[in-house]
Amino acid sequence: MIGSESRLRDGARAIAPLSVAAVAFAVSFGVLADAAGMGAVAPIVMSATTFAGSAQFAAASILDDGGGVAAAVTAAVLLNARYAPISISVAPGFRGSLPRRLLESQLIVDESWAISHRGAGRFDHPVLLGAGLLLYPCWVGGTVVGAVGGELIGDPNDLGLDAAFPALFLALLYPMLRTRRTVAAAVGGAALALTLTPLAPPGVPIVAAAAVCLAGLTRTKPV
């Protein structure tokens, strides 16, 4: 138990530098959601139950542009489709009753997944939970600040907050680019996503890119 608690703390410490970007991005989402007509309560509830930044941003952006609820939900679902393979990859580490596993799985996000990766398909379950336990209040708290105090904050793009998460994901990606195989998979996925972004509905480019990366990693021999 003591060892597990220590690994939880390790996860929280590892993700701490990235939590600053998570707060900034959450504030930006709260401001956008409020401007899109979602009010203050809905985006906070969405952050507490969905806990998926890109999907939430996609939904709020579509609503802000005058799109319908169906389009917003569809975009969010497509963007969150990547969590199917992510969840499968970490599933062996989740133990206990179904309610416990469901509760813990709420903490599976891109950042906690990447932080807990130990190579060769192995993941450190306590580290994942520790990272998620720190990110979750940061995300919900940032949303509260943005949704409630959006008028005082103004346009988050003026502060450069729109660049926070792309930089965060690049920081998560860099340590994984250790072989020609992983570099090739990343380049292939990025190229496909950039090609599809102006052509396909929101969410489709990232799902297609994930599929290309998976195909590249499974069919190419390690170098």
mmCIF file of C-alpha atoms in Angstrom:
data_model
loop_
_atom_site.group_PDB
_atom_site.id
_atom_site.type_symbol
_atom_site.label_atom_id
_atom_site.label_comp_id
_atom_site.label_asym_id
_atom_site.label_seq_id
_atom_site.Cartn_x
_atom_site.Cartn_y
_atom_site.Cartn_z
ATOM 1 C CA MET A 1 0.000 0.000 0.000
ATOM 2 C CA ILE A 2 2.855 2.336 0.903
ATOM 3 C CA GLY A 3 4.565 1.627 -2.399
ATOM 4 C CA SER A 4 1.346 2.333 -4.262
ATOM 5 C CA GLU A 5 0.904 5.658 -2.458
ATOM 6 C CA SER A 6 4.479 6.561 -3.349
ATOM 7 C CA ARG A 7 3.802 5.853 -7.039
ATOM 8 C CA LEU A 8 0.648 7.999 -6.847
ATOM 9 C CA ARG A 9 2.799 10.869 -5.618
ATOM 10 C CA ASP A 10 5.311 10.165 -8.380
ATOM 11 C CA GLY A 11 2.526 10.532 -10.945
ATOM 12 C CA ALA A 12 1.354 13.801 -9.429
ATOM 13 C CA ARG A 13 4.900 15.190 -9.367
ATOM 14 C CA ALA A 14 5.560 14.128 -12.945
ATOM 15 C CA ILE A 15 2.437 15.828 -14.271
ATOM 16 C CA ALA A 16 2.734 18.964 -12.096
ATOM 17 C CA PRO A 17 4.576 21.092 -14.706
ATOM 18 C CA LEU A 18 1.922 20.245 -17.293
ATOM 19 C CA SER A 19 -0.927 21.048 -14.915
ATOM 20 C CA VAL A 20 -0.231 24.764 -15.414
ATOM 21 C CA ALA A 21 -1.068 24.405 -19.103
ATOM 22 C CA ALA A 22 -4.142 22.347 -18.196
ATOM 23 C CA VAL A 23 -5.453 25.154 -15.977
ATOM 24 C CA ALA A 24 -4.835 27.741 -18.693
ATOM 25 C CA PHE A 25 -6.583 25.606 -21.299
ATOM 26 C CA ALA A 26 -9.520 24.960 -18.959
ATOM 27 C CA VAL A 27 -9.918 28.693 -18.346
ATOM 28 C CA SER A 28 -9.932 29.212 -22.106
ATOM 29 C CA PHE A 29 -12.620 26.537 -22.501
ATOM 30 C CA GLY A 30 -14.774 28.131 -19.805
ATOM 31 C CA VAL A 31 -14.583 31.508 -21.529
ATOM 32 C CA LEU A 32 -15.417 30.030 -24.947
ATOM 33 C CA ALA A 33 -18.291 27.935 -23.590
ATOM 34 C CA ASP A 34 -19.831 30.924 -21.852
ATOM 35 C CA ALA A 35 -19.476 33.017 -25.031
ATOM 36 C CA ALA A 36 -21.110 30.185 -27.013
ATOM 37 C CA GLY A 37 -24.238 30.492 -24.885
ATOM 38 C CA MET A 38 -23.656 27.473 -22.661
ATOM 39 C CA GLY A 39 -23.828 29.607 -19.543
ATOM 40 C CA ALA A 40 -21.711 28.958 -16.463
ATOM 41 C CA VAL A 41 -23.132 25.715 -15.066
ATOM 42 C CA ALA A 42 -23.153 23.565 -18.237
ATOM 43 C CA PRO A 43 -19.417 23.849 -19.043
ATOM 44 C CA ILE A 44 -18.506 23.126 -15.413
ATOM 45 C CA VAL A 45 -20.682 20.001 -15.394
ATOM 46 C CA MET A 46 -19.237 19.016 -18.769
ATOM 47 C CA SER A 47 -15.674 19.295 -17.453
ATOM 48 C CA ALA A 48 -16.544 17.294 -14.346
ATOM 49 C CA THR A 49 -18.178 14.462 -16.295
ATOM 50 C CA THR A 50 -16.399 14.478 -19.676
ATOM 51 C CA PHE A 51 -12.868 15.564 -18.658
ATOM 52 C CA ALA A 52 -11.623 15.684 -22.249
ATOM 53 C CA GLY A 53 -10.260 19.020 -23.418
ATOM 54 C CA SER A 54 -10.205 18.607 -27.183
ATOM 55 C CA ALA A 55 -13.725 17.136 -27.323
ATOM 56 C CA GLN A 56 -15.109 19.882 -25.099
ATOM 57 C CA PHE A 57 -13.455 22.573 -27.175
ATOM 58 C CA ALA A 58 -14.824 21.060 -30.378
ATOM 59 C CA ALA A 59 -18.369 21.043 -28.995
ATOM 60 C CA ALA A 60 -18.149 24.607 -27.676
ATOM 61 C CA SER A 61 -16.562 25.886 -30.912
ATOM 62 C CA ILE A 62 -19.322 24.394 -33.054
ATOM 63 C CA LEU A 63 -21.998 25.914 -30.837
ATOM 64 C CA ASP A 64 -20.179 29.248 -30.915
ATOM 65 C CA ASP A 65 -20.195 29.141 -34.728
ATOM 66 C CA GLY A 66 -23.948 28.577 -34.770
ATOM 67 C CA GLY A 67 -23.852 24.818 -35.230
ATOM 68 C CA GLY A 68 -26.456 22.476 -33.759
ATOM 69 C CA VAL A 69 -26.244 20.229 -30.713
ATOM 70 C CA ALA A 70 -26.091 17.080 -32.879
ATOM 71 C CA ALA A 71 -23.027 18.363 -34.745
ATOM 72 C CA ALA A 72 -21.337 19.363 -31.485
ATOM 73 C CA VAL A 73 -21.967 15.962 -29.900
ATOM 74 C CA THR A 74 -20.815 14.109 -33.024
ATOM 75 C CA ALA A 75 -17.544 16.051 -33.135
ATOM 76 C CA ALA A 76 -16.925 15.380 -29.443
ATOM 77 C CA VAL A 77 -17.596 11.659 -29.846
ATOM 78 C CA LEU A 78 -15.259 11.410 -32.835
ATOM 79 C CA LEU A 79 -12.468 13.171 -30.962
ATOM 80 C CA ASN A 80 -12.940 10.930 -27.928
ATOM 81 C CA ALA A 81 -12.872 7.775 -30.064
ATOM 82 C CA ARG A 82 -9.118 7.678 -29.470
ATOM 83 C CA TYR A 83 -9.804 6.690 -25.856
ATOM 84 C CA ALA A 84 -10.968 3.251 -26.981
ATOM 85 C CA PRO A 85 -7.459 1.996 -27.888
ATOM 86 C CA ILE A 86 -5.929 4.053 -25.071
ATOM 87 C CA SER A 87 -8.229 2.408 -22.511
ATOM 88 C CA ILE A 88 -7.555 -1.056 -23.920
ATOM 89 C CA SER A 89 -3.809 -0.486 -23.564
ATOM 90 C CA VAL A 90 -4.050 0.319 -19.830
ATOM 91 C CA ALA A 91 -6.947 -2.013 -18.931
ATOM 92 C CA PRO A 92 -4.769 -4.793 -17.415
ATOM 93 C CA GLY A 93 -3.697 -2.443 -14.623
ATOM 94 C CA PHE A 94 -7.236 -1.764 -13.408
ATOM 95 C CA ARG A 95 -8.377 -4.079 -10.622
ATOM 96 C CA GLY A 96 -11.263 -4.403 -8.195
ATOM 97 C CA SER A 97 -15.000 -3.980 -8.562
ATOM 98 C CA LEU A 98 -16.715 -2.551 -11.623
ATOM 99 C CA PRO A 99 -17.672 0.736 -9.853
ATOM 100 C CA ARG A 100 -14.055 1.215 -8.754
ATOM 101 C CA ARG A 101 -12.719 0.564 -12.257
ATOM 102 C CA LEU A 102 -15.277 2.931 -13.778
ATOM 103 C CA LEU A 103 -14.309 5.648 -11.308
ATOM 104 C CA GLU A 104 -10.592 5.203 -11.868
ATOM 105 C CA SER A 105 -11.017 5.119 -15.637
ATOM 106 C CA GLN A 106 -12.290 8.695 -15.497
ATOM 107 C CA LEU A 107 -8.654 9.667 -14.862
ATOM 108 C CA ILE A 108 -7.451 8.244 -18.202
ATOM 109 C CA VAL A 109 -6.545 11.251 -20.326
ATOM 110 C CA ASP A 110 -3.800 11.824 -22.889
ATOM 111 C CA GLU A 111 -1.436 13.332 -20.329
ATOM 112 C CA SER A 112 -1.842 10.696 -17.585
ATOM 113 C CA TRP A 113 -1.579 7.935 -20.209
ATOM 114 C CA ALA A 114 1.646 9.354 -21.626
ATOM 115 C CA ILE A 115 3.195 9.963 -18.204
ATOM 116 C CA SER A 116 2.491 6.377 -17.124
ATOM 117 C CA HIS A 117 3.930 4.762 -20.273
ATOM 118 C CA ARG A 118 6.917 2.548 -19.541
ATOM 119 C CA GLY A 119 7.626 1.255 -23.040
ATOM 120 C CA ALA A 120 6.834 -2.039 -24.778
ATOM 121 C CA GLY A 121 3.137 -1.670 -24.076
ATOM 122 C CA ARG A 122 3.619 -1.390 -20.303
ATOM 123 C CA PHE A 123 1.943 1.241 -18.106
ATOM 124 C CA ASP A 124 2.349 2.186 -14.445
ATOM 125 C CA HIS A 125 -1.211 2.167 -13.093
ATOM 126 C CA PRO A 126 -0.575 4.129 -9.837
ATOM 127 C CA VAL A 127 1.370 6.783 -11.774
ATOM 128 C CA LEU A 128 -1.554 7.154 -14.189
ATOM 129 C CA LEU A 129 -3.963 7.609 -11.283
ATOM 130 C CA GLY A 130 -1.660 10.056 -9.486
ATOM 131 C CA ALA A 131 -1.333 12.187 -12.618
ATOM 132 C CA GLY A 132 -5.087 12.096 -13.236
ATOM 133 C CA LEU A 133 -5.897 12.995 -9.634
ATOM 134 C CA LEU A 134 -3.909 16.208 -10.010
ATOM 135 C CA LEU A 135 -5.137 17.075 -13.509
ATOM 136 C CA TYR A 136 -8.824 16.572 -12.716
ATOM 137 C CA PRO A 137 -9.229 19.394 -10.142
ATOM 138 C CA CYS A 138 -6.993 21.621 -12.290
ATOM 139 C CA TRP A 139 -9.281 21.097 -15.280
ATOM 140 C CA VAL A 140 -12.557 21.539 -13.408
ATOM 141 C CA GLY A 141 -11.232 24.467 -11.366
ATOM 142 C CA GLY A 142 -9.924 26.229 -14.472
ATOM 143 C CA THR A 143 -13.300 25.782 -16.147
ATOM 144 C CA VAL A 144 -15.011 27.379 -13.154
ATOM 145 C CA VAL A 145 -12.697 30.380 -13.381
ATOM 146 C CA GLY A 146 -13.272 30.782 -17.116
ATOM 147 C CA ALA A 147 -17.021 30.218 -17.074
ATOM 148 C CA VAL A 148 -17.721 32.459 -14.074
ATOM 149 C CA GLY A 149 -15.137 35.184 -14.687
ATOM 150 C CA GLY A 150 -15.010 35.119 -18.473
ATOM 151 C CA GLU A 151 -15.986 38.770 -18.869
ATOM 152 C CA LEU A 152 -13.056 39.833 -16.693
ATOM 153 C CA ILE A 153 -10.589 37.586 -18.527
ATOM 154 C CA GLY A 154 -11.533 38.662 -22.051
ATOM 155 C CA ASP A 155 -10.322 36.780 -25.096
ATOM 156 C CA PRO A 156 -7.916 34.014 -23.918
ATOM 157 C CA ASN A 157 -6.230 34.067 -27.337
ATOM 158 C CA ASP A 158 -4.880 37.514 -26.457
ATOM 159 C CA LEU A 159 -2.915 35.830 -23.670
ATOM 160 C CA GLY A 160 -1.613 33.084 -25.922
ATOM 161 C CA LEU A 161 -3.602 30.380 -24.147
ATOM 162 C CA ASP A 162 -4.567 28.855 -27.490
ATOM 163 C CA ALA A 163 -0.944 27.724 -27.835
ATOM 164 C CA ALA A 164 -0.743 26.094 -24.404
ATOM 165 C CA PHE A 165 -2.083 22.642 -25.223
ATOM 166 C CA PRO A 166 -0.313 22.136 -28.573
ATOM 167 C CA ALA A 167 2.937 22.846 -26.732
ATOM 168 C CA LEU A 168 1.902 20.438 -23.973
ATOM 169 C CA PHE A 169 1.221 17.606 -26.417
ATOM 170 C CA LEU A 170 4.552 18.178 -28.147
ATOM 171 C CA ALA A 171 6.236 17.878 -24.757
ATOM 172 C CA LEU A 172 4.449 14.565 -24.175
ATOM 173 C CA LEU A 173 5.300 13.270 -27.637
ATOM 174 C CA TYR A 174 9.018 14.071 -27.694
ATOM 175 C CA PRO A 175 10.191 11.436 -25.148
ATOM 176 C CA MET A 176 8.417 8.706 -27.141
ATOM 177 C CA LEU A 177 10.312 9.437 -30.366
ATOM 178 C CA ARG A 178 13.189 7.092 -29.584
ATOM 179 C CA THR A 179 13.316 4.901 -32.697
ATOM 180 C CA ARG A 180 12.876 5.280 -36.445
ATOM 181 C CA ARG A 181 9.646 3.330 -36.134
ATOM 182 C CA THR A 182 8.033 5.736 -33.659
ATOM 183 C CA VAL A 183 9.261 8.768 -35.608
ATOM 184 C CA ALA A 184 7.841 7.352 -38.846
ATOM 185 C CA ALA A 185 4.504 6.624 -37.174
ATOM 186 C CA ALA A 186 4.318 10.136 -35.705
ATOM 187 C CA VAL A 187 5.243 11.817 -38.992
ATOM 188 C CA GLY A 188 2.735 9.737 -40.913
ATOM 189 C CA GLY A 189 -0.058 10.490 -38.465
ATOM 190 C CA ALA A 190 0.742 14.208 -38.412
ATOM 191 C CA ALA A 191 0.836 14.408 -42.214
ATOM 192 C CA LEU A 192 -2.551 12.715 -42.534
ATOM 193 C CA ALA A 193 -4.113 14.918 -39.851
ATOM 194 C CA LEU A 194 -2.853 18.094 -41.527
ATOM 195 C CA THR A 195 -4.162 16.895 -44.885
ATOM 196 C CA LEU A 196 -7.621 16.006 -43.565
ATOM 197 C CA THR A 197 -8.141 19.003 -41.251
ATOM 198 C CA PRO A 198 -9.470 21.393 -43.943
ATOM 199 C CA LEU A 199 -11.457 18.617 -45.636
ATOM 200 C CA ALA A 200 -13.005 16.380 -42.980
ATOM 201 C CA PRO A 201 -15.413 17.049 -40.072
ATOM 202 C CA PRO A 202 -13.877 17.777 -36.639
ATOM 203 C CA GLY A 203 -12.603 14.632 -35.010
ATOM 204 C CA VAL A 204 -12.064 12.612 -38.177
ATOM 205 C CA PRO A 205 -8.437 13.766 -38.749
ATOM 206 C CA ILE A 206 -7.301 12.732 -35.268
ATOM 207 C CA VAL A 207 -9.032 9.338 -35.484
ATOM 208 C CA ALA A 208 -7.493 8.684 -38.922
ATOM 209 C CA ALA A 209 -4.065 9.817 -37.692
ATOM 210 C CA ALA A 210 -4.307 7.475 -34.702
ATOM 211 C CA ALA A 211 -5.138 4.593 -37.037
ATOM 212 C CA VAL A 212 -2.112 5.357 -39.222
ATOM 213 C CA CYS A 213 0.177 5.528 -36.185
ATOM 214 C CA LEU A 214 -1.166 2.204 -34.895
ATOM 215 C CA ALA A 215 -0.692 0.563 -38.293
ATOM 216 C CA GLY A 216 2.843 1.914 -38.524
ATOM 217 C CA LEU A 217 3.783 0.668 -35.081
ATOM 218 C CA THR A 218 2.346 -2.815 -35.567
ATOM 219 C CA ARG A 219 3.559 -3.516 -39.105
ATOM 220 C CA THR A 220 7.029 -2.000 -38.996
ATOM 221 C CA LYS A 221 9.865 -3.967 -37.435
ATOM 222 C CA PRO A 222 11.720 -2.164 -34.617
ATOM 223 C CA VAL A 223 14.956 -0.521 -35.696
#
